[in-house]
Amino acid sequence: MRLDQLLVDRGLVTSRNKAQSLVMAGCVFEGDRRLDKPGQMMPVGAMVFVRGPDHPWVSRGGVKLAYGLECFSMNPHALVALDVGASTGGFTDVLLAGGAARVYAVDVGYGQLAMRLRLEPRVVVLERTNARYLSAAHVPEPIDLVVCDASFIGLRTLLPVPLSLTRPGAQLVALIKPQFEVGREQVGRGGVVRDAQAQATACARITL
């Protein structure tokens, strides 16, 4: 598929003209490789991103997941994903850009998800929904990929139910936040765990 058409199909731009402008401006990448020909043929599952002066996502959260997917060589193309703690939708945005078939965006809050994502037919918005109480009624198909950026709760408490909705061989990308995994006595000023050993312990405890 032509690169400019791929950008349109992924919802990264609204027209091929806009796609061509971004490519010629040096803003389109596959991993770390800049793509400079709007008409070059690309695999349908190629991980292409638009990078502007800052970032292309609806929130900076997307920067974290985009980097993680690149580091772990993970490709969400054609996968059904579950975004736990979706908030504004940075993670969901990255998954859609990567060609995810569908994303279930779950958050206990209301009205946070960016309008652009609400209007995207591949997004199932599950607001005012606690991921600990998800069921097949919320997510009626097996999940291939779970992503999570949540606060004020430990992952061992939050993720067992979402993971129970996955198919065999599913993958998980979750941010471990030590301040929500260790004892209160190990959390310093500003809610930050600065002790390296405590940080390592928090990571080691996440065995789901």
Protein backbone atom coordinates (compact mmCIF):
# COMPACT_ATOMS: atom_id res chain seq x y z
CA MET A 1 0.00 0.00 0.00
CA ARG A 2 1.21 3.52 -0.74
CA LEU A 3 2.59 5.30 2.32
CA ASP A 4 0.28 8.29 1.93
CA GLN A 5 -2.79 6.04 1.66
CA LEU A 6 -1.64 4.02 4.67
CA LEU A 7 -1.48 7.19 6.77
CA VAL A 8 -5.05 8.03 5.76
CA ASP A 9 -6.31 4.50 6.47
CA ARG A 10 -4.74 4.57 9.93
CA GLY A 11 -6.53 7.83 10.73
CA LEU A 12 -3.24 9.70 11.22
CA VAL A 13 -4.22 12.29 8.62
CA THR A 14 -7.46 13.34 6.96
CA SER A 15 -6.31 13.30 3.34
CA ARG A 16 -3.57 12.04 1.05
CA ASN A 17 -2.54 15.63 0.38
CA LYS A 18 -1.95 16.14 4.10
CA ALA A 19 -0.08 12.84 4.25
CA GLN A 20 2.16 13.85 1.37
CA SER A 21 2.93 17.17 3.05
CA LEU A 22 3.93 15.46 6.29
CA VAL A 23 6.12 12.94 4.46
CA MET A 24 7.89 15.66 2.50
CA ALA A 25 8.37 17.63 5.73
CA GLY A 26 10.22 14.69 7.27
CA CYS A 27 7.60 13.97 9.93
CA VAL A 28 6.77 10.34 9.04
CA PHE A 29 8.80 7.46 10.47
CA GLU A 30 8.90 3.69 10.63
CA GLY A 31 10.70 3.08 13.90
CA ASP A 32 13.75 5.37 13.73
CA ARG A 33 13.81 5.43 9.92
CA ARG A 34 12.45 8.56 8.29
CA LEU A 35 10.21 7.87 5.30
CA ASP A 36 10.59 10.47 2.56
CA LYS A 37 8.58 9.17 -0.42
CA PRO A 38 4.78 9.53 -0.23
CA GLY A 39 4.31 6.93 -2.95
CA GLN A 40 6.62 4.25 -1.59
CA MET A 41 4.95 0.90 -1.05
CA MET A 42 4.59 -0.24 2.56
CA PRO A 43 3.37 -3.48 4.18
CA VAL A 44 -0.18 -3.07 5.48
CA GLY A 45 1.07 -3.88 8.99
CA ALA A 46 3.97 -1.40 8.96
CA MET A 47 4.46 0.55 12.21
CA VAL A 48 4.39 4.09 10.87
CA PHE A 49 4.19 7.21 13.02
CA VAL A 50 3.87 10.93 12.51
CA ARG A 51 6.28 12.94 14.64
CA GLY A 52 5.90 16.66 14.93
CA PRO A 53 7.91 19.16 16.95
CA ASP A 54 6.68 17.46 20.14
CA HIS A 55 4.52 14.38 19.60
CA PRO A 56 1.51 13.43 17.46
CA TRP A 57 -0.65 11.79 20.14
CA VAL A 58 -3.72 13.16 21.92
CA SER A 59 -1.68 13.17 25.14
CA ARG A 60 1.95 12.70 26.18
CA GLY A 61 1.01 9.27 27.49
CA GLY A 62 1.26 8.10 23.91
CA VAL A 63 4.98 8.83 23.91
CA LYS A 64 5.48 6.20 26.62
CA LEU A 65 3.63 3.43 24.81
CA ALA A 66 5.11 4.23 21.40
CA TYR A 67 8.59 3.95 22.91
CA GLY A 68 7.68 0.71 24.70
CA LEU A 69 6.29 -0.94 21.58
CA GLU A 70 9.44 0.03 19.71
CA CYS A 71 11.75 -1.28 22.45
CA PHE A 72 9.88 -4.58 22.76
CA SER A 73 9.45 -4.97 18.98
CA MET A 74 5.69 -5.25 19.42
CA ASN A 75 3.24 -4.50 16.62
CA PRO A 76 -0.47 -3.96 17.41
CA HIS A 77 -1.55 -4.36 13.79
CA ALA A 78 -4.85 -6.28 13.52
CA LEU A 79 -4.93 -6.95 17.29
CA VAL A 80 -7.87 -6.46 19.63
CA ALA A 81 -6.56 -4.38 22.53
CA LEU A 82 -7.71 -3.34 25.99
CA ASP A 83 -6.50 0.02 27.31
CA VAL A 84 -6.81 0.03 31.11
CA GLY A 85 -6.80 3.57 32.49
CA ALA A 86 -7.34 5.13 29.08
CA SER A 87 -7.86 8.70 30.35
CA THR A 88 -7.38 11.12 27.43
CA GLY A 89 -6.41 8.24 25.17
CA GLY A 90 -2.69 8.52 24.51
CA PHE A 91 -2.20 4.74 24.58
CA THR A 92 -5.35 4.15 22.53
CA ASP A 93 -4.11 6.66 19.94
CA VAL A 94 -0.82 4.79 19.54
CA LEU A 95 -2.60 1.45 19.15
CA LEU A 96 -4.88 2.84 16.45
CA ALA A 97 -1.92 4.37 14.63
CA GLY A 98 -0.29 0.95 14.74
CA GLY A 99 -3.29 -0.58 13.00
CA ALA A 100 -5.14 -2.18 15.93
CA ALA A 101 -8.41 -3.79 14.84
CA ARG A 102 -10.25 -2.53 17.92
CA VAL A 103 -9.44 -0.88 21.24
CA TYR A 104 -11.58 -1.10 24.36
CA ALA A 105 -10.78 2.13 26.24
CA VAL A 106 -11.56 1.64 29.94
CA ASP A 107 -11.49 4.33 32.61
CA VAL A 108 -13.29 5.01 35.89
CA GLY A 109 -13.56 8.66 34.91
CA TYR A 110 -15.99 10.31 32.52
CA GLY A 111 -15.56 12.70 29.61
CA GLN A 112 -11.77 12.44 29.44
CA LEU A 113 -11.26 10.55 26.18
CA ALA A 114 -10.36 12.86 23.29
CA MET A 115 -13.24 13.52 20.89
CA ARG A 116 -11.21 12.34 17.91
CA LEU A 117 -10.96 8.92 19.54
CA ARG A 118 -14.62 8.87 20.56
CA LEU A 119 -15.55 9.28 16.91
CA GLU A 120 -13.20 6.52 15.78
CA PRO A 121 -15.26 3.38 14.92
CA ARG A 122 -12.49 1.07 16.15
CA VAL A 123 -12.76 2.44 19.70
CA VAL A 124 -15.21 1.03 22.25
CA VAL A 125 -15.54 3.63 25.01
CA LEU A 126 -16.05 2.13 28.49
CA GLU A 127 -16.29 5.13 30.80
CA ARG A 128 -17.24 5.06 34.47
CA THR A 129 -15.98 1.49 34.37
CA ASN A 130 -13.65 -0.07 36.92
CA ALA A 131 -11.33 -2.52 35.18
CA ARG A 132 -11.47 -4.77 38.25
CA TYR A 133 -15.10 -5.52 37.44
CA LEU A 134 -14.93 -6.02 33.69
CA SER A 135 -16.79 -8.97 32.22
CA ALA A 136 -17.63 -10.51 28.86
CA ALA A 137 -20.61 -8.16 28.80
CA HIS A 138 -18.16 -5.26 28.48
CA VAL A 139 -15.62 -7.06 26.29
CA PRO A 140 -17.37 -9.76 24.24
CA GLU A 141 -14.28 -10.96 22.34
CA PRO A 142 -10.86 -12.31 23.36
CA ILE A 143 -8.18 -9.67 23.90
CA ASP A 144 -4.78 -9.93 22.17
CA LEU A 145 -3.02 -7.05 23.92
CA VAL A 146 -3.55 -5.31 27.26
CA VAL A 147 -1.94 -1.92 27.91
CA CYS A 148 -2.13 -0.10 31.21
CA ASP A 149 -1.15 3.28 32.63
CA ALA A 150 -3.06 3.54 35.91
CA SER A 151 -2.51 5.32 39.22
CA PHE A 152 -3.56 4.98 42.85
CA ILE A 153 -3.82 1.19 42.64
CA GLY A 154 -1.30 -1.64 42.39
CA LEU A 155 -1.15 -3.72 39.24
CA ARG A 156 -1.56 -6.97 41.17
CA THR A 157 -4.94 -5.68 42.32
CA LEU A 158 -5.98 -4.06 39.05
CA LEU A 159 -4.99 -6.47 36.30
CA PRO A 160 -6.15 -10.02 37.14
CA VAL A 161 -9.65 -9.47 35.73
CA PRO A 162 -8.54 -7.72 32.51
CA LEU A 163 -6.01 -10.49 31.93
CA SER A 164 -8.72 -13.11 32.40
CA LEU A 165 -10.37 -11.72 29.25
CA THR A 166 -7.34 -12.40 27.04
CA ARG A 167 -6.73 -15.20 24.59
CA PRO A 168 -3.80 -17.63 25.07
CA GLY A 169 -0.52 -15.96 24.13
CA ALA A 170 -1.81 -12.44 24.69
CA GLN A 171 0.67 -9.69 25.58
CA LEU A 172 0.76 -7.06 28.32
CA VAL A 173 2.47 -3.67 28.43
CA ALA A 174 1.96 -1.93 31.77
CA LEU A 175 3.69 0.91 33.57
CA ILE A 176 4.89 -0.18 37.01
CA LYS A 177 4.62 2.74 39.43
CA PRO A 178 6.54 1.81 42.60
CA GLN A 179 4.66 4.29 44.80
CA PHE A 180 1.53 2.17 44.37
CA GLU A 181 3.29 -1.17 44.80
CA VAL A 182 5.45 -0.72 47.92
CA GLY A 183 4.59 0.05 51.53
CA ARG A 184 3.79 3.60 52.54
CA GLU A 185 6.99 3.82 54.57
CA GLN A 186 9.04 3.47 51.37
CA VAL A 187 7.34 6.36 49.57
CA GLY A 188 9.25 9.62 49.88
CA ARG A 189 8.30 13.26 49.52
CA GLY A 190 6.12 14.03 46.55
CA GLY A 191 4.97 10.43 46.35
CA VAL A 192 8.21 9.27 44.74
CA VAL A 193 10.09 6.05 45.55
CA ARG A 194 13.74 7.05 45.22
CA ASP A 195 15.40 3.99 46.72
CA ALA A 196 16.71 1.80 43.90
CA GLN A 197 16.22 -1.40 45.88
CA ALA A 198 12.60 -0.52 46.61
CA GLN A 199 12.05 0.21 42.91
CA ALA A 200 13.52 -3.17 41.98
CA THR A 201 11.39 -4.91 44.60
CA ALA A 202 8.26 -3.26 43.23
CA CYS A 203 9.04 -4.54 39.74
CA ALA A 204 9.87 -8.04 40.98
CA ARG A 205 6.56 -8.29 42.81
CA ILE A 206 4.56 -7.91 39.62
CA THR A 207 4.07 -11.57 38.78
CA LEU A 208 0.61 -11.81 37.28
